[in-house]
Structure formats: C-alpha cells, structure tokens
Amino acid sequence: KTSFNCIFNVSFSLRFKPFRRRPLPAQRKYMRSPLTPEMATQEVQLNETLAHLKTESETLKSKLEEERAKLHDVELHQVAEKVEGLGQFVMKTRRTLKGHGNKVLCMDWCKDKRRIVSSSQDGKVIVWDAFTTNKEHAVTMPCTWVMACAYAPSGCAVACGGLDNKCSVYPLSLDKNENLAAKKKSVAMHTNYLSACSFTNSDMQILTSSGDGTCALWDVESGQLLQSFHGHAADVLCLDLAPSETGNTFVSGGCDKKANVWDMRSGQCIQSFETHESDINSVRYYPSGDAFASGSDDATCRLYDLRADREVAIYSKESIIFGVSSVDFSLSGRLLFGGYNDYTINVWDVLKGTRVSILFGHENRVSTLRVSPDGTAFCTGSWDHTLRIWA
Amino acid sequence: MSSVKANSNSVVQTQKLVDQLRVEAGMERIKISLTAADLVHYCQEHRRSDPLITGIAASSNPFKDKKTCVLL
C-alpha cells in the first residue's frame, strides 16, 4: 500500500481527514502449494501453537476486563458530589492572531507564557508575541500541511513537520533579518506524515508520532533514533508527555481508537485503553500525572485514570455531534477545554462531568487548543486561518 | 508465500499480543473510590492558583484589557 492511498478520499463527511489510513488488514490466506511431509507436520504444529496462543490471549483479555470491573466501585462524579459547583464563566476572545494564509493546524506556547508558535496548511510556521499580536519569526516549510509544531523548553528553537514525514528543528535567532531556514536541522524521519511532536524536558530530545503507526524518540543534535514505540494498528495522531515529576512516560492516541501509555526508556506499552468509538485526535495528561483526557471523532472527551486502569468519565451531550480535535486542562485540572469541529469550544467540569460553558468565535473548525503555561489564558487555532487567545 | 510462512507470521504476531496482555494483566490496580478521591483532592488543593477558575484581576492578567484611565 502506498502511503498516499487515502489522500484524496474526500468524502465531505463530518470527518474530513485526507491522510488518515484505515487499520491494517488481517492476514490474507494464500493459495496452498503442494506440501512435503515435513511441511505438513510443521504446519500442524504451527496451527496448534496459534490456537493455544489465541485461547491464551482471549483468557487474558477477559481477565483484564474482570480486574478492571472489580475496581469500578463508584463513579467520579459521585465522589465529587460534595465539591462546590463552579460559577458562571465569562471567557472572551482577548486577542486574534491573523497572518496565516490557510488553515491553522497546530500551536504551542513558549515557557515564557507570551510567545506562541503556530503552523498551517500553507507550509508557514509563525512565532507570535501573544501580548502584542506581533509576528516575531516566520519560516516557510518545503511542504504543505505542517501538522505539528512545538516550542523548545529554552524558548530558543521550534520544531515542526507534516507531509514531509520529518520533524525539523529551527533555532530562533535574535536577529529578525536572519534566514531561519538556513539553520534548519532535520531530526526525525518517519515513513508517513508527522502528526505530532514534543520536546522532552530539554532541547536535546524530541518525541514524535506519525501516520506510519509509530512514535519515536530522537536525539536532536545527532538525529539518532533513541527509541521507537510500536503497538498502534493505524496512524498515531497525538501524544503528550507526562508531567516531569511523574516519570518517563507518555500517552499516544490513534486511528485504531486506542490510547496507549508508554515507558520511554524501554519502549514498552504499559497500559492501553480502547473505549472510544472513533479516531482519538488529542490526548492530554491531567496536571497530577495520574490521569489523562482524550478527544475523539466520536464527539466525546473521556478521562482515564491510570492507577485504576480504566475510563472514569465521559464528557458528552446529545447535542454535540461533531468530533473533538483538541483538549487541554486548566492549571488545577478542574476544567477541560475541548476544541470541536463545529467551530465551538466546550468547557467541561472535569469532576462533575457537566458542561460549564460553550464559546463561540471561530468561523471554522477549531483544530488545536493549548492552555498557557501559567494558566492565565488558552489559545485556539482554527481552519478559519486565525488563532485566538481566550481569558 | 506458503501457508506455513503465513501461519508463522500469525504466531509471531499473536505471541506479541499475548506478551503485551501478560504485561498489562500483571499491573497493580487501585479502586476508583481511592483514585477519584485523589483527583478531587488535587483539584481542590490547586483551585486557588488556577487563574481561569478564580479569575485574576484585569490589571495582573496581561491578556485582559486594563480599565481606561480618566484624566481629571
């Protein structure tokens, strides 16, 4: 299968995702060639082994379900009954960042709480000062659909990538006239589009996820692959690193409807959750690191508790039928913000499971959403070519 | 490709699945009543330092408009 198999699968349905591929097909049965006696016994043995393994996997799966069900002694919103409700929220657009010539696909905050990097379908990556709305840097990538971008922890570089299947790092120069593209460093190489990227605790390592079904950890300086993560059965669309205090793990979500938690050192998948009914577009850790939220094309956001090893809340309404593209928590974890394909932002009370507010403003899908590092505001990017800062 | 090879690939794949399931099954799990209580506790503890919940004065939020001055 070529990687562009579904690129023009323009169905104009609710889920317009040109580059997403279907899950890998099951093994095909091949025509039998004449068997020698040795091959015949070999085949019988293999079939027996296969049958045993399949029974064992079924037993393990039901055991897992049983174990998880045993711990389901109460619902999150029941535990949160005594918590006082949240008041009325008045959040408005405080800044509109205009300058992209096409759909904004991704954005990230700088640790200085004022700068933002954003990337777009037209291949442009722009660094903004969110206070003044001024553009500080602009780079034109050699490809369109720059689906991922990230700010380095030091604030001195940005990483981005998309249809070029790579993740490149651009050091930011203080000299506004300098050509950033000249200092570009290619770090990651995947065999399909780059869907998300994130620096780890330092500027030295980058974690990427790709349409090729894998995630990978790279050394920025040498471009060396440090660890790869296999386990998703289809495109991986998003990832998030655990808060640094909780250790070396990250969570990823994909078109196979699974959210996987990985050990960064061993490459092992340590937990897996499959309750969504469609692609998982966004995953984000709860600030304490003990849980994570996900947003999906099935129009729901869900909260998964890592220590109970199960889903503990669903954030949905019958009136919400469009997919969630992006989620993020407020600083305390009490609020969950979701950017939706129906152009709105829904704000959820994480503990009680109710919707607190719905925000209007964008004129097309909200494609990306991040709360600022100090929690004073959040930024959204949209297919309407703009970014908005809300507070 | 002979059916033997196709089957041995299936065996390798299913073995990987079984290994993965064994790892996941061996995990220590905690009851939701306890873990949920921790989530609630975390929210309550950090509530005051969450600007989007408590709201901070317009003068200290760089994104909110300052009140206009009136020149006397």
Short mmCIF file of C-alpha atoms in Angstrom, two decimals:
data_model
loop_
_atom_site.label_atom_id
_atom_site.label_comp_id
_atom_site.label_asym_id
_atom_site.label_seq_id
_atom_site.Cartn_x
_atom_site.Cartn_y
_atom_site.Cartn_z
CA LYS A 1 0.00 0.00 0.00
CA THR A 2 1.33 3.39 -0.86
CA SER A 3 1.28 5.99 1.82
CA PHE A 4 -0.99 8.21 -0.23
CA ASN A 5 -3.65 5.56 -0.61
CA CYS A 6 -6.38 7.62 1.02
CA ILE A 7 -5.01 11.07 0.37
CA PHE A 8 -7.85 12.03 -1.91
CA ASN A 9 -10.53 10.20 -0.01
CA VAL A 10 -12.56 13.37 0.05
CA SER A 11 -15.83 12.19 1.44
CA PHE A 12 -17.04 15.60 2.74
CA SER A 13 -18.45 13.73 5.67
CA LEU A 14 -18.20 15.02 9.22
CA ARG A 15 -14.74 13.53 9.43
CA PHE A 16 -12.66 15.13 6.69
CA LYS A 17 -9.22 13.68 7.29
CA PRO A 18 -7.41 13.25 3.98
CA PHE A 19 -4.33 11.48 5.26
CA ARG A 20 -5.77 9.04 7.68
CA ARG A 21 -5.45 5.40 6.68
CA ARG A 22 -7.68 2.52 7.68
CA PRO A 23 -6.40 -0.03 10.21
CA LEU A 24 -4.12 -2.68 8.68
CA PRO A 25 -5.98 -5.58 7.06
CA ALA A 26 -5.97 -9.02 8.62
CA GLN A 27 -3.58 -11.60 7.23
CA ARG A 28 -4.63 -12.96 3.88
CA LYS A 29 -4.93 -16.62 3.20
CA TYR A 30 -2.61 -17.70 0.44
CA MET A 31 -3.02 -20.47 -2.09
CA ARG A 32 -1.55 -23.66 -0.74
CA SER A 33 1.41 -25.05 -2.63
CA PRO A 34 1.93 -28.82 -2.63
CA LEU A 35 3.11 -29.86 0.86
CA THR A 36 6.03 -32.12 1.63
CA PRO A 37 5.61 -34.38 4.68
CA GLU A 38 7.96 -32.10 6.72
CA MET A 39 6.00 -29.03 5.81
CA ALA A 40 2.77 -30.78 6.67
CA THR A 41 3.89 -31.57 10.24
CA GLN A 42 5.32 -28.09 10.59
CA GLU A 43 2.02 -26.60 9.57
CA VAL A 44 0.06 -28.73 12.01
CA GLN A 45 2.40 -27.70 14.83
CA LEU A 46 2.10 -24.02 13.91
CA ASN A 47 -1.68 -24.25 13.80
CA GLU A 48 -1.70 -25.84 17.26
CA THR A 49 0.61 -23.15 18.66
CA LEU A 50 -1.54 -20.47 17.07
CA ALA A 51 -4.70 -21.95 18.58
CA HIS A 52 -3.11 -22.09 22.04
CA LEU A 53 -1.92 -18.52 21.80
CA LYS A 54 -5.31 -17.32 20.66
CA THR A 55 -7.02 -19.01 23.59
CA GLU A 56 -4.48 -17.53 25.96
CA SER A 57 -4.99 -14.03 24.55
CA GLU A 58 -8.76 -14.36 24.93
CA THR A 59 -8.35 -15.54 28.53
CA LEU A 60 -6.01 -12.68 29.33
CA LYS A 61 -8.39 -10.15 27.77
CA SER A 62 -11.34 -11.34 29.86
CA LYS A 63 -9.16 -11.43 32.95
CA LEU A 64 -8.17 -7.80 32.32
CA GLU A 65 -11.81 -6.79 31.94
CA GLU A 66 -12.70 -8.60 35.14
CA GLU A 67 -9.89 -6.95 37.09
CA ARG A 68 -10.83 -3.52 35.81
CA ALA A 69 -14.51 -4.08 36.60
CA LYS A 70 -13.74 -5.09 40.20
CA LEU A 71 -12.31 -1.64 40.88
CA HIS A 72 -15.32 0.17 39.44
CA ASP A 73 -16.92 0.68 42.81
CA VAL A 74 -18.00 4.28 42.30
CA GLU A 75 -18.25 6.99 39.62
CA LEU A 76 -16.02 10.08 39.65
CA HIS A 77 -18.96 12.47 39.76
CA GLN A 78 -20.31 10.64 42.82
CA VAL A 79 -17.02 11.15 44.66
CA ALA A 80 -17.22 14.79 43.57
CA GLU A 81 -20.78 15.38 44.78
CA LYS A 82 -19.67 17.36 47.81
CA VAL A 83 -17.39 19.61 45.77
CA GLU A 84 -18.87 23.04 45.27
CA GLY A 85 -20.06 23.85 41.79
CA LEU A 86 -18.31 26.28 39.50
CA GLY A 87 -19.83 29.70 38.94
CA GLN A 88 -20.62 31.37 35.67
CA PHE A 89 -17.71 31.66 33.32
CA VAL A 90 -17.14 34.69 31.18
CA MET A 91 -14.38 33.92 28.74
CA LYS A 92 -13.90 36.01 25.67
CA THR A 93 -11.51 36.34 22.80
CA ARG A 94 -8.87 38.79 24.01
CA ARG A 95 -6.52 38.63 21.03
CA THR A 96 -6.89 37.46 17.44
CA LEU A 97 -3.70 36.50 15.63
CA LYS A 98 -4.07 36.99 11.90
CA GLY A 99 -1.41 36.20 9.35
CA HIS A 100 -1.69 32.61 8.25
CA GLY A 101 -2.84 32.18 4.67
CA ASN A 102 -4.60 28.89 5.27
CA LYS A 103 -5.90 26.50 7.95
CA VAL A 104 -4.03 26.67 11.25
CA LEU A 105 -3.24 23.08 12.20
CA CYS A 106 -1.18 23.24 15.36
CA MET A 107 0.16 25.62 18.01
CA ASP A 108 2.30 25.56 21.13
CA TRP A 109 3.16 28.03 23.92
CA CYS A 110 6.64 29.07 24.87
CA LYS A 111 7.55 28.68 28.57
CA ASP A 112 7.77 32.49 28.79
CA LYS A 113 3.94 32.47 28.69
CA ARG A 114 3.74 35.04 25.95
CA ARG A 115 5.20 33.60 22.78
CA ILE A 116 3.37 31.15 20.57
CA VAL A 117 4.41 29.06 17.58
CA SER A 118 1.77 28.03 15.05
CA SER A 119 1.81 26.04 11.81
CA SER A 120 -0.54 25.94 8.88
CA GLN A 121 -1.66 24.09 5.77
CA ASP A 122 0.13 26.60 3.57
CA GLY A 123 3.51 25.48 4.91
CA LYS A 124 4.14 28.53 7.10
CA VAL A 125 5.34 28.35 10.69
CA ILE A 126 4.96 31.64 12.59
CA VAL A 127 6.22 32.71 16.02
CA TRP A 128 3.98 35.35 17.65
CA ASP A 129 4.12 37.58 20.69
CA ALA A 130 0.63 36.89 22.05
CA PHE A 131 0.56 40.07 24.17
CA THR A 132 1.09 42.42 21.25
CA THR A 133 -0.05 40.08 18.41
CA ASN A 134 3.19 40.90 16.57
CA LYS A 135 4.83 38.26 14.41
CA GLU A 136 8.41 37.68 15.51
CA HIS A 137 9.56 35.00 13.09
CA ALA A 138 8.19 33.26 10.05
CA VAL A 139 9.51 30.19 8.25
CA THR A 140 8.23 28.59 5.07
CA MET A 141 8.48 24.83 5.15
CA PRO A 142 9.21 22.89 1.95
CA CYS A 143 5.91 21.01 2.37
CA THR A 144 2.27 21.87 2.90
CA TRP A 145 0.12 20.61 5.82
CA VAL A 146 2.52 21.31 8.67
CA MET A 147 0.51 19.30 11.18
CA ALA A 148 2.84 19.52 14.12
CA CYS A 149 4.84 22.22 15.82
CA ALA A 150 6.40 22.62 19.25
CA TYR A 151 8.38 25.20 21.20
CA ALA A 152 11.66 24.14 22.80
CA PRO A 153 11.78 24.44 26.62
CA SER A 154 14.56 27.03 26.36
CA GLY A 155 12.48 29.16 24.02
CA CYS A 156 15.41 29.22 21.61
CA ALA A 157 14.08 26.86 18.95
CA VAL A 158 10.92 25.44 17.41
CA ALA A 159 10.26 22.03 15.87
CA CYS A 160 7.77 21.31 13.11
CA GLY A 161 6.81 18.82 10.43
CA GLY A 162 3.95 17.29 8.49
CA LEU A 163 3.63 15.88 5.00
CA ASP A 164 7.40 15.86 4.60
CA ASN A 165 7.42 12.88 7.03
CA LYS A 166 10.11 14.65 9.03
CA CYS A 167 10.46 16.71 12.17
CA SER A 168 12.87 19.63 11.74
CA VAL A 169 14.25 21.98 14.37
CA TYR A 170 14.79 25.68 13.66
CA PRO A 171 16.94 27.65 16.12
CA LEU A 172 15.35 31.08 16.66
CA SER A 173 17.65 33.95 16.04
CA LEU A 174 17.56 37.29 17.83
CA ASP A 175 18.36 38.87 14.51
CA LYS A 176 14.98 39.31 12.85
CA ASN A 177 16.53 39.55 9.42
CA GLU A 178 18.31 36.23 9.61
CA ASN A 179 17.03 33.48 7.35
CA LEU A 180 15.83 30.80 9.77
CA ALA A 181 15.56 28.19 7.04
CA ALA A 182 19.33 28.22 6.61
CA LYS A 183 19.94 26.82 10.11
CA LYS A 184 17.28 24.12 9.83
CA LYS A 185 18.14 20.73 11.29
CA SER A 186 16.32 17.56 10.18
CA VAL A 187 15.87 15.38 13.23
CA ALA A 188 13.16 12.76 12.78
CA MET A 189 12.41 10.59 9.76
CA HIS A 190 9.19 8.63 9.53
CA THR A 191 7.71 6.71 6.62
CA ASN A 192 4.46 8.66 6.70
CA TYR A 193 3.24 12.08 7.79
CA LEU A 194 4.28 13.60 11.11
CA SER A 195 1.16 14.11 13.25
CA ALA A 196 2.62 15.47 16.50
CA CYS A 197 5.92 16.37 18.11
CA SER A 198 7.07 17.48 21.53
CA PHE A 199 10.41 18.29 23.14
CA THR A 200 11.07 16.31 26.31
CA ASN A 201 12.39 18.13 29.38
CA SER A 202 15.24 19.65 27.42
CA ASP A 203 16.04 20.95 23.95
CA MET A 204 18.05 17.76 23.35
CA GLN A 205 15.32 15.21 22.69
CA ILE A 206 12.13 15.17 20.66
CA LEU A 207 9.24 12.75 20.75
CA THR A 208 7.26 12.28 17.52
CA SER A 209 4.15 10.44 16.35
CA SER A 210 3.35 9.55 12.78
CA GLY A 211 0.84 8.28 10.24
CA ASP A 212 3.17 5.27 9.91
CA GLY A 213 1.68 3.94 13.17
CA THR A 214 4.72 4.51 15.37
CA CYS A 215 6.06 7.02 17.87
CA ALA A 216 9.76 7.68 18.23
CA LEU A 217 12.25 9.43 20.49
CA TRP A 218 15.13 11.27 18.79
CA ASP A 219 18.37 12.96 19.80
CA VAL A 220 18.24 16.46 18.33
CA GLU A 221 21.96 17.00 17.95
CA SER A 222 22.77 13.81 16.05
CA GLY A 223 19.35 12.98 14.62
CA GLN A 224 19.76 9.50 16.05
CA LEU A 225 16.73 7.35 16.83
CA LEU A 226 16.88 6.61 20.56
CA GLN A 227 13.73 4.53 20.98
CA SER A 228 10.76 3.55 18.86
CA PHE A 229 7.29 2.65 20.06
CA HIS A 230 5.27 0.04 18.17
CA GLY A 231 1.80 -1.07 19.08
CA HIS A 232 -0.77 1.09 17.35
CA ALA A 233 -2.55 -0.66 14.48
CA ALA A 234 -3.05 2.53 12.47
CA ASP A 235 -1.97 6.20 12.26
CA VAL A 236 -0.93 7.75 15.56
CA LEU A 237 -2.50 11.21 15.73
CA CYS A 238 -1.39 12.72 19.03
CA LEU A 239 0.87 12.40 22.02
CA ASP A 240 1.52 14.04 25.39
CA LEU A 241 4.41 13.70 27.83
CA ALA A 242 3.71 13.01 31.49
CA PRO A 243 4.41 15.93 33.84
CA SER A 244 8.10 15.71 34.71
CA GLU A 245 7.51 14.75 38.36
CA THR A 246 5.72 11.56 37.41
CA GLY A 247 8.48 9.89 35.47
CA ASN A 248 9.34 8.87 31.96
CA THR A 249 6.07 8.01 30.32
CA PHE A 250 3.91 9.45 27.57
CA VAL A 251 0.47 8.74 26.14
CA SER A 252 -0.46 8.48 22.45
CA GLY A 253 -3.81 8.24 20.64
CA GLY A 254 -4.55 6.91 17.18
CA CYS A 255 -6.92 5.97 14.40
CA ASP A 256 -7.18 2.49 15.93
CA LYS A 257 -9.31 4.14 18.71
CA LYS A 258 -6.66 3.24 21.26
CA ALA A 259 -4.83 5.37 23.77
CA ASN A 260 -1.52 3.80 24.79
CA VAL A 261 0.73 4.70 27.70
CA TRP A 262 4.43 4.03 27.03
CA ASP A 263 7.61 3.67 29.06
CA MET A 264 10.07 5.97 27.30
CA ARG A 265 13.17 4.04 28.32
CA SER A 266 12.11 0.51 27.38
CA GLY A 267 9.76 1.28 24.51
CA GLN A 268 7.16 -0.93 26.18
CA CYS A 269 3.45 -0.16 26.09
CA ILE A 270 2.46 -0.36 29.76
CA GLN A 271 -1.27 0.42 29.56
CA SER A 272 -3.81 0.53 26.78
CA PHE A 273 -7.34 1.94 26.67
CA GLU A 274 -9.90 1.25 23.97
CA THR A 275 -13.26 2.78 24.79
CA HIS A 276 -13.59 5.49 22.16
CA GLU A 277 -15.71 4.71 19.12
CA SER A 278 -13.57 6.54 16.62
CA ASP A 279 -10.16 8.16 16.00
CA ILE A 280 -8.53 9.77 19.02
CA ASN A 281 -7.39 13.21 17.88
CA SER A 282 -5.93 14.57 21.10
CA VAL A 283 -4.59 13.31 24.44
CA ARG A 284 -3.51 15.40 27.43
CA TYR A 285 -2.29 14.45 30.90
CA TYR A 286 -4.13 15.64 33.99
CA PRO A 287 -1.76 18.03 35.86
CA SER A 288 -1.02 15.49 38.62
CA GLY A 289 0.00 12.88 36.06
CA ASP A 290 -2.42 10.28 37.47
CA ALA A 291 -4.91 10.54 34.63
CA PHE A 292 -5.27 11.76 31.07
CA ALA A 293 -8.07 13.11 28.88
CA SER A 294 -8.74 12.31 25.24
CA GLY A 295 -10.82 13.89 22.50
CA SER A 296 -12.20 11.90 19.60
CA ASP A 297 -14.14 11.96 16.35
CA ASP A 298 -16.93 10.19 18.26
CA ALA A 299 -17.79 13.67 19.70
CA THR A 300 -16.78 12.75 23.25
CA CYS A 301 -13.94 13.59 25.59
CA ARG A 302 -13.04 10.95 28.12
CA LEU A 303 -10.96 10.81 31.30
CA TYR A 304 -8.83 7.74 32.00
CA ASP A 305 -7.46 7.08 35.48
CA LEU A 306 -4.01 5.48 35.22
CA ARG A 307 -3.95 3.92 38.70
CA ALA A 308 -7.42 2.39 38.38
CA ASP A 309 -6.50 1.47 34.79
CA ARG A 310 -9.89 2.46 33.31
CA GLU A 311 -12.06 5.19 31.89
CA VAL A 312 -13.69 7.14 34.73
CA ALA A 313 -15.66 9.86 32.97
CA ILE A 314 -17.22 10.72 29.60
CA TYR A 315 -17.85 14.33 28.62
CA SER A 316 -20.60 14.38 26.04
CA LYS A 317 -24.04 15.72 25.19
CA GLU A 318 -26.61 14.52 22.71
CA SER A 319 -26.49 17.91 21.07
CA ILE A 320 -22.77 17.63 20.41
CA ILE A 321 -22.29 15.53 17.29
CA PHE A 322 -19.07 16.87 15.82
CA GLY A 323 -15.65 15.49 16.62
CA VAL A 324 -13.24 16.91 19.17
CA SER A 325 -9.94 17.94 17.65
CA SER A 326 -8.03 19.09 20.70
CA VAL A 327 -8.25 19.06 24.53
CA ASP A 328 -6.38 20.65 27.43
CA PHE A 329 -6.79 21.09 31.18
CA SER A 330 -6.76 24.28 33.22
CA LEU A 331 -3.93 24.53 35.78
CA SER A 332 -5.77 22.78 38.63
CA GLY A 333 -7.29 20.14 36.37
CA ARG A 334 -10.82 21.20 37.25
CA LEU A 335 -11.66 22.47 33.76
CA LEU A 336 -11.28 20.59 30.48
CA PHE A 337 -11.34 22.67 27.32
CA GLY A 338 -12.28 20.96 24.05
CA GLY A 339 -11.99 22.38 20.56
CA TYR A 340 -14.63 20.94 18.24
CA ASN A 341 -15.20 20.55 14.51
CA ASP A 342 -18.47 22.52 14.82
CA TYR A 343 -16.35 25.67 15.38
CA THR A 344 -17.03 25.85 19.13
CA ILE A 345 -15.12 25.33 22.36
CA ASN A 346 -16.87 23.41 25.12
CA VAL A 347 -15.65 23.84 28.68
CA TRP A 348 -16.28 20.85 30.98
CA ASP A 349 -16.25 20.46 34.76
CA VAL A 350 -13.85 17.52 34.98
CA LEU A 351 -15.09 16.30 38.37
CA LYS A 352 -18.84 16.63 37.91
CA GLY A 353 -18.93 15.70 34.24
CA THR A 354 -21.10 18.66 33.22
CA ARG A 355 -20.55 21.35 30.62
CA VAL A 356 -19.76 24.69 32.18
CA SER A 357 -19.62 26.91 29.12
CA ILE A 358 -19.67 26.97 25.33
CA LEU A 359 -17.58 29.53 23.50
CA PHE A 360 -18.18 30.89 20.01
CA GLY A 361 -15.93 32.94 17.80
CA HIS A 362 -14.12 30.85 15.25
CA GLU A 363 -15.56 30.68 11.76
CA ASN A 364 -14.38 27.18 11.00
CA ARG A 365 -13.18 24.05 12.82
CA VAL A 366 -11.07 24.51 15.91
CA SER A 367 -8.04 22.37 15.14
CA THR A 368 -5.74 22.98 18.10
CA LEU A 369 -6.06 24.21 21.69
CA ARG A 370 -3.49 24.79 24.47
CA VAL A 371 -3.70 26.43 27.89
CA SER A 372 -0.84 28.86 28.59
CA PRO A 373 1.96 27.67 30.93
CA ASP A 374 0.77 29.88 33.81
CA GLY A 375 -2.88 29.10 33.20
CA THR A 376 -4.00 32.68 32.63
CA ALA A 377 -5.39 32.06 29.16
CA PHE A 378 -5.76 29.47 26.45
CA CYS A 379 -5.11 29.70 22.73
CA THR A 380 -7.02 28.08 19.89
CA GLY A 381 -6.09 27.67 16.23
CA SER A 382 -8.68 27.16 13.54
CA TRP A 383 -9.30 26.30 9.91
CA ASP A 384 -10.52 29.93 9.64
CA HIS A 385 -6.80 30.88 9.39
CA THR A 386 -6.70 32.62 12.77
CA LEU A 387 -5.60 31.96 16.33
CA ARG A 388 -7.50 33.35 19.29
CA ILE A 389 -6.41 33.94 22.87
CA TRP A 390 -9.23 33.47 25.40
CA ALA A 391 -9.30 34.59 29.01
CA MET B 1 4.25 -17.28 0.09
CA SER B 2 3.43 -20.65 1.52
CA SER B 3 0.78 -21.10 4.13
CA VAL B 4 3.45 -22.21 6.60
CA LYS B 5 5.13 -18.83 6.45
CA ALA B 6 1.80 -17.01 6.70
CA ASN B 7 0.97 -19.03 9.79
CA SER B 8 4.33 -18.46 11.43
CA ASN B 9 3.81 -14.71 11.00
CA SER B 10 0.44 -15.07 12.71
CA VAL B 11 2.14 -16.96 15.51
CA VAL B 12 4.72 -14.21 15.97
CA GLN B 13 2.01 -11.54 15.98
CA THR B 14 -0.22 -13.40 18.41
CA GLN B 15 2.76 -14.16 20.65
CA LYS B 16 3.49 -10.44 20.81
CA LEU B 17 -0.15 -9.77 21.68
CA VAL B 18 -0.08 -12.40 24.44
CA ASP B 19 3.18 -10.97 25.85
CA GLN B 20 1.67 -7.49 25.85
CA LEU B 21 -1.50 -8.70 27.56
CA ARG B 22 0.57 -10.51 30.20
CA VAL B 23 2.39 -7.25 30.98
CA GLU B 24 -0.90 -5.39 31.27
CA ALA B 25 -2.56 -8.10 33.33
CA GLY B 26 0.28 -8.03 35.83
CA MET B 27 -0.37 -4.41 36.72
CA GLU B 28 -1.33 -3.33 40.24
CA ARG B 29 -4.69 -1.55 40.15
CA ILE B 30 -6.37 0.67 42.72
CA LYS B 31 -10.09 1.16 43.35
CA ILE B 32 -11.75 4.15 41.73
CA SER B 33 -13.09 5.35 45.09
CA LEU B 34 -9.49 5.94 46.14
CA THR B 35 -8.03 7.27 42.90
CA ALA B 36 -11.03 9.53 42.24
CA ALA B 37 -10.65 10.97 45.74
CA ASP B 38 -7.06 11.85 44.85
CA LEU B 39 -8.16 13.59 41.64
CA VAL B 40 -10.72 15.62 43.58
CA HIS B 41 -8.15 16.45 46.24
CA TYR B 42 -5.68 17.69 43.64
CA CYS B 43 -8.30 19.99 42.09
CA GLN B 44 -9.29 21.44 45.43
CA GLU B 45 -5.70 21.98 46.51
CA HIS B 46 -4.78 23.85 43.34
CA ARG B 47 -8.05 25.68 42.89
CA ARG B 48 -6.78 28.95 44.28
CA SER B 49 -3.78 29.03 41.97
CA ASP B 50 -5.85 28.38 38.84
CA PRO B 51 -6.41 31.78 37.20
CA LEU B 52 -9.13 30.51 34.88
CA ILE B 53 -11.23 29.38 37.84
CA THR B 54 -10.68 32.05 40.44
CA GLY B 55 -10.27 34.79 37.88
CA ILE B 56 -7.45 37.23 38.41
CA ALA B 57 -7.71 40.97 38.36
CA ALA B 58 -7.63 42.56 34.95
CA SER B 59 -4.57 44.52 36.00
CA SER B 60 -2.48 41.38 36.53
CA ASN B 61 -3.76 39.39 33.57
CA PRO B 62 -1.74 40.53 30.55
CA PHE B 63 -4.49 39.45 28.18
CA LYS B 64 -7.38 41.25 29.82
CA ASP B 65 -7.90 44.87 28.89
CA LYS B 66 -6.90 47.34 31.53
CA LYS B 67 -9.51 49.84 32.56
CA THR B 68 -9.13 53.11 30.76
CA CYS B 69 -7.73 56.00 32.73
CA VAL B 70 -9.74 59.10 33.17
CA LEU B 71 -7.73 62.28 33.05
CA LEU B 72 -9.02 64.74 35.55
#
